[in-house]
Coordinates of C-alpha atoms in Angstrom, one line a residue:
M1 CA 29.3 185.9 42.9
K2 CA 30.0 182.5 41.8
I3 CA 33.7 181.9 41.8
L4 CA 36.4 179.4 40.0
I5 CA 39.2 178.4 42.2
F6 CA 42.6 177.3 40.9
A7 CA 44.6 174.9 43.5
N8 CA 47.4 172.9 44.3
S9 CA 47.4 172.9 48.0
S10 CA 45.3 172.5 51.0
L11 CA 44.8 176.3 51.5
F12 CA 41.0 176.6 49.7
V13 CA 40.2 173.8 52.3
K14 CA 41.4 175.9 54.7
T15 CA 39.6 179.0 54.6
V16 CA 36.5 177.2 52.7
T17 CA 34.2 178.1 55.4
G18 CA 35.0 181.9 55.3
I19 CA 35.0 181.4 51.3
L20 CA 31.5 179.9 51.5
D21 CA 29.9 182.6 53.6
H22 CA 30.5 185.2 51.1
I23 CA 30.2 183.5 47.5
Q24 CA 29.2 180.0 45.9
V25 CA 32.2 178.0 44.5
V26 CA 31.0 177.1 41.2
G27 CA 34.2 174.9 40.2
I28 CA 37.8 173.7 41.3
I29 CA 41.0 173.4 38.8
I30 CA 43.6 171.5 39.9
P31 CA 46.8 170.1 38.3
D32 CA 47.1 166.6 36.9
T33 CA 49.9 166.0 38.6
S34 CA 48.5 165.7 42.5
N35 CA 50.5 166.0 45.4
N36 CA 49.4 164.9 49.4
D37 CA 48.8 168.4 50.4
L38 CA 45.8 168.6 47.5
L39 CA 44.1 165.7 48.6
S40 CA 41.9 167.1 51.5
T41 CA 40.8 170.0 48.3
V42 CA 40.0 166.8 46.1
E43 CA 38.0 164.6 48.9
Y44 CA 36.3 168.1 49.6
A45 CA 35.3 168.6 45.8
E46 CA 33.9 165.5 45.8
A47 CA 32.4 165.2 48.8
Q48 CA 30.3 168.7 48.1
Q49 CA 30.1 167.7 43.9
I50 CA 31.6 170.7 43.1
P51 CA 32.9 170.2 39.6
L52 CA 36.6 169.2 39.6
L53 CA 38.9 169.6 36.6
K54 CA 42.3 167.9 36.4
V55 CA 44.8 170.1 33.9
S56 CA 48.1 169.6 32.4
A57 CA 50.2 172.6 31.4
A58 CA 49.8 171.6 28.0
D59 CA 45.9 171.4 28.3
L60 CA 45.6 175.4 29.4
K61 CA 48.1 176.1 26.3
K62 CA 45.6 174.4 24.0
G63 CA 42.9 176.3 25.7
R64 CA 39.6 174.9 23.9
E65 CA 38.0 172.0 26.1
V66 CA 39.5 173.9 29.4
N67 CA 38.0 177.1 28.2
S68 CA 34.7 175.8 27.2
W69 CA 34.5 174.0 30.9
I70 CA 35.1 177.2 32.6
L71 CA 32.3 179.2 30.8
A72 CA 30.0 176.6 31.5
T73 CA 30.3 177.2 35.1
G74 CA 29.3 180.6 34.7
C75 CA 31.7 182.1 37.2
N76 CA 31.9 185.9 37.6
A77 CA 35.6 185.9 39.0
A78 CA 38.3 183.0 39.7
L79 CA 40.9 182.7 42.6
V80 CA 44.1 181.1 42.6
M81 CA 45.1 179.6 45.7
T82 CA 48.4 178.3 44.7
F83 CA 49.0 176.7 41.2
P84 CA 51.8 175.5 39.5
F85 CA 51.4 176.3 35.6
K86 CA 51.2 179.9 33.9
I87 CA 47.5 180.5 33.1
P88 CA 46.7 181.8 29.5
E89 CA 45.8 185.4 28.7
S90 CA 42.7 183.6 27.1
I91 CA 41.6 182.4 30.2
L92 CA 42.0 185.1 32.4
N93 CA 40.0 187.1 30.1
I94 CA 36.7 184.8 30.5
P95 CA 35.4 185.5 34.0
E96 CA 33.6 188.9 33.9
K97 CA 35.7 190.4 37.0
G98 CA 38.8 188.4 36.1
V99 CA 41.3 186.1 37.7
F100 CA 43.0 186.8 40.9
N101 CA 45.9 185.8 42.7
V102 CA 46.8 184.7 46.2
H103 CA 50.2 186.3 47.0
Y104 CA 51.7 186.3 50.4
S105 CA 54.3 189.4 49.9
M106 CA 53.7 193.2 50.0
L107 CA 53.5 193.3 46.1
P108 CA 55.1 194.6 44.4
A109 CA 57.8 193.6 46.6
Y110 CA 58.8 189.7 46.8
K111 CA 57.2 188.3 43.6
G112 CA 58.0 184.9 42.5
P113 CA 57.1 181.5 43.7
D114 CA 57.8 181.1 47.1
P115 CA 58.0 184.7 48.6
V116 CA 57.3 183.6 52.5
F117 CA 60.8 181.6 52.4
W118 CA 62.9 184.6 51.1
Q119 CA 61.3 187.4 53.3
L120 CA 62.1 184.9 56.2
K121 CA 65.5 184.1 55.0
N122 CA 66.2 188.2 54.6
G123 CA 65.1 188.7 58.1
L124 CA 61.9 191.1 57.4
K125 CA 60.3 192.0 60.8
E126 CA 56.8 192.1 58.5
I127 CA 55.6 190.4 55.9
G128 CA 52.4 190.5 54.2
L129 CA 49.3 189.3 51.9
S130 CA 48.1 190.6 48.2
I131 CA 45.4 189.5 46.2
H132 CA 46.0 191.3 42.8
K133 CA 44.0 190.9 39.3
M134 CA 46.1 188.5 37.0
T135 CA 48.0 189.8 33.9
D136 CA 50.1 187.8 31.6
I137 CA 53.2 188.6 33.5
L138 CA 54.1 187.0 36.5
D139 CA 52.5 188.7 40.1
E140 CA 51.7 191.7 38.1
G141 CA 48.3 193.3 38.4
P142 CA 46.1 196.1 40.1
L143 CA 45.5 194.9 43.6
V144 CA 42.2 194.8 45.2
F145 CA 43.8 194.1 48.6
R146 CA 47.2 194.1 50.6
K147 CA 48.0 194.0 54.3
A148 CA 50.7 193.2 56.4
M149 CA 51.8 190.9 59.1
V150 CA 54.3 191.5 61.9
L151 CA 56.5 188.6 62.4
M152 CA 57.1 187.2 65.7
P153 CA 60.7 186.6 66.9
G154 CA 61.6 183.2 65.8
E155 CA 58.6 182.4 63.6
N156 CA 59.5 179.8 61.0
Y157 CA 58.0 179.2 57.6
G158 CA 55.2 176.7 58.7
L159 CA 53.9 179.4 61.6
A160 CA 53.9 182.1 59.0
A161 CA 52.0 179.8 56.4
V162 CA 49.3 179.1 59.2
R163 CA 49.3 182.7 60.4
L164 CA 49.1 184.4 56.4
T165 CA 46.3 181.9 56.0
L166 CA 44.4 183.1 59.0
L167 CA 44.9 186.6 57.9
L168 CA 43.0 185.7 54.5
S169 CA 40.1 183.9 56.1
Q170 CA 39.6 187.0 58.3
N171 CA 39.3 189.5 55.3
L172 CA 37.5 187.2 52.9
D173 CA 34.4 189.6 52.8
E174 CA 36.5 192.6 51.8
I175 CA 38.1 190.7 49.4
F176 CA 35.3 189.8 47.4
Q177 CA 33.6 193.0 48.2
N178 CA 36.4 194.8 46.4
I179 CA 36.3 191.8 43.6
L180 CA 32.7 192.7 42.9
A181 CA 32.8 196.5 43.3
E182 CA 36.0 196.3 40.7
K183 CA 37.8 198.4 43.8
Y184 CA 41.6 198.5 43.3
I185 CA 44.0 199.9 45.8
A186 CA 46.8 202.6 44.9
A187 CA 50.2 201.5 44.5
E188 CA 52.4 202.4 47.4
S189 CA 55.7 204.2 46.1
E190 CA 57.9 203.3 48.9
I191 CA 57.4 199.7 48.4
Q192 CA 60.0 198.6 46.1
T193 CA 59.7 196.3 43.2
S194 CA 61.6 192.5 43.8
Y195 CA 61.9 189.3 42.2
F196 CA 63.2 186.1 43.9
K197 CA 63.4 182.5 42.1
R198 CA 62.5 179.4 43.5
P199 CA 65.3 178.2 46.3
Q200 CA 67.7 176.2 45.1
V201 CA 70.1 173.8 47.3
D202 CA 72.8 176.7 47.5
D203 CA 70.4 179.0 49.2
L204 CA 69.4 176.4 51.7
T205 CA 72.8 175.3 52.4
I206 CA 74.5 177.2 55.6
N207 CA 78.0 179.2 54.6
W208 CA 79.9 179.1 57.9
E209 CA 82.3 181.3 56.4
Q210 CA 80.3 184.4 55.5
Q211 CA 77.1 184.0 57.4
S212 CA 76.4 185.5 60.8
A213 CA 74.5 183.9 63.6
V214 CA 71.3 185.9 62.9
E215 CA 71.4 184.9 59.1
I216 CA 71.9 181.5 60.1
E217 CA 68.8 181.6 62.2
N218 CA 67.1 183.1 59.4
L219 CA 67.8 180.6 57.2
V220 CA 66.6 177.8 59.3
N221 CA 63.8 179.4 60.3
A222 CA 62.6 180.0 56.4
A223 CA 63.7 176.4 55.6
N224 CA 61.5 174.7 58.3
P225 CA 59.3 172.9 57.6
R226 CA 59.1 173.6 54.0
Y227 CA 62.2 172.4 52.9
N228 CA 63.5 170.2 55.9
G229 CA 65.4 172.7 57.1
A230 CA 68.8 174.7 56.4
V231 CA 71.6 172.5 55.3
S232 CA 74.8 171.5 56.0
Y233 CA 77.6 168.9 56.6
L234 CA 79.5 166.8 59.1
N235 CA 82.1 164.3 58.1
E236 CA 80.7 164.9 54.4
Q237 CA 77.3 163.7 55.7
P238 CA 74.2 165.5 55.0
V239 CA 72.6 167.1 58.2
R240 CA 69.0 169.3 58.5
I241 CA 69.2 172.0 60.9
L242 CA 65.8 172.7 62.0
E243 CA 65.7 174.8 65.0
V244 CA 68.6 176.7 66.9
S245 CA 68.7 179.8 68.8
G246 CA 71.5 182.8 69.9
V247 CA 73.6 182.0 73.1
D248 CA 74.3 185.2 75.4
G249 CA 77.5 185.8 77.0
K250 CA 80.9 186.6 76.7
F251 CA 83.9 184.1 75.5
E252 CA 87.0 183.6 73.5
P253 CA 86.7 182.0 70.3
G254 CA 90.5 181.9 69.8
T255 CA 91.6 180.6 66.8
V256 CA 88.4 178.4 66.4
V257 CA 87.1 178.8 62.8
P258 CA 83.3 179.0 62.0
G259 CA 81.1 175.9 62.1
T260 CA 83.0 174.2 65.0
V261 CA 81.4 172.7 67.7
F262 CA 82.7 174.9 70.3
H263 CA 80.8 173.9 73.3
I264 CA 78.9 171.1 74.6
D265 CA 76.3 171.8 77.2
P266 CA 75.2 168.6 78.4
H267 CA 71.5 169.7 79.2
H268 CA 71.0 171.4 76.1
G269 CA 73.2 170.3 72.7
P270 CA 75.8 171.8 70.9
M271 CA 77.2 175.3 70.6
V272 CA 78.4 176.1 67.2
L273 CA 80.6 179.2 66.1
T274 CA 79.7 181.6 63.5
A275 CA 81.7 184.0 61.1
D276 CA 80.6 186.8 63.2
K277 CA 82.4 185.3 66.6
Q278 CA 79.0 184.2 68.2
L279 CA 77.6 181.1 69.1
L280 CA 74.4 179.3 68.0
L281 CA 72.8 176.3 69.9
F282 CA 71.4 173.6 67.7
N283 CA 68.0 172.5 69.2
I284 CA 66.6 170.1 66.7
V285 CA 68.3 168.4 63.9
E286 CA 67.5 165.8 61.3
T287 CA 70.1 163.2 60.3
E288 CA 69.6 159.9 58.0
N289 CA 69.2 158.6 61.2
G290 CA 66.2 160.5 62.4
I291 CA 65.3 163.9 64.1
F292 CA 67.3 164.6 67.5
S293 CA 67.4 167.1 69.8
G294 CA 70.9 169.0 70.5
K295 CA 71.3 167.4 73.5
K296 CA 70.2 163.6 72.4
W297 CA 72.8 164.1 69.4
C298 CA 75.7 164.9 71.9
A299 CA 75.0 162.0 73.7
M300 CA 75.3 160.0 70.8
G301 CA 78.8 161.0 70.0
L302 CA 78.9 164.8 68.3
K303 CA 81.7 166.3 70.5
R304 CA 83.6 169.5 70.9
G305 CA 86.4 170.3 68.0
D306 CA 83.9 168.7 65.4
R307 CA 83.3 171.1 62.2
F308 CA 80.1 171.6 60.0
V309 CA 80.8 172.8 56.4
S310 CA 79.5 173.6 53.2
L311 CA 80.1 171.7 50.4
N312 CA 79.0 173.9 47.5

């Protein structure tokens, strides 16, 4: 089977060995606004002499030149492995088998541009991989593959993305067989449809007055490393929280307000009070001066009574 790839990241390169075991890649389409994560895909295409086309959103809407280029590849199907532009229906109808999208959730749950972030932020115990035939409606269309993945305790965005990519690689044979045979899986009624937008600054910012220790830890994990951690402010200066962990044991918070450094552990770092009267240990943080362990940050001057706030 001849496959056309739409790419905007290194996902194709990370799975290319598994892909080439099953099909022939006859072309790669990338956005004309390149990014560092896409460079390895460009280099691979050039080294392997795979036809490469850079397009803008306007190019896709116009259609004529892009459609002709796709037709010339002779592809039977296309696989979208992250792509920033909406693909017009005229292009979706060109490959005989259709255009299929890689989506990191158990569709129809968590439709949208960044499902991994929202699943981690919302504290799901498992996330998943779905491959669906694309339609003119975002993240709609019949599924050819769907599989769940149990999250590890404390798993962050980066590790979850790596493991989902491995899950994709391990199941490419079944995915391509189902595409070729036009074998679709039945929808599961217990999976509720949901959509989440791209995270904004407010979504990344810790709300000390409302969020529990577990909710803050989920946010920190969801934002690391893709969004450079969860956002907070100390002395009106932004701080990125990259890793936290819960603190066991009994204590009396008294009248201390959430967001306050309640205790300094000289061997581990600062412990901060949350809205549900729990303590979070700050393990790794980033300020305008660099990335520090919680222990080193305390040695640099962070003290008991300092207070983190939300400026939103």
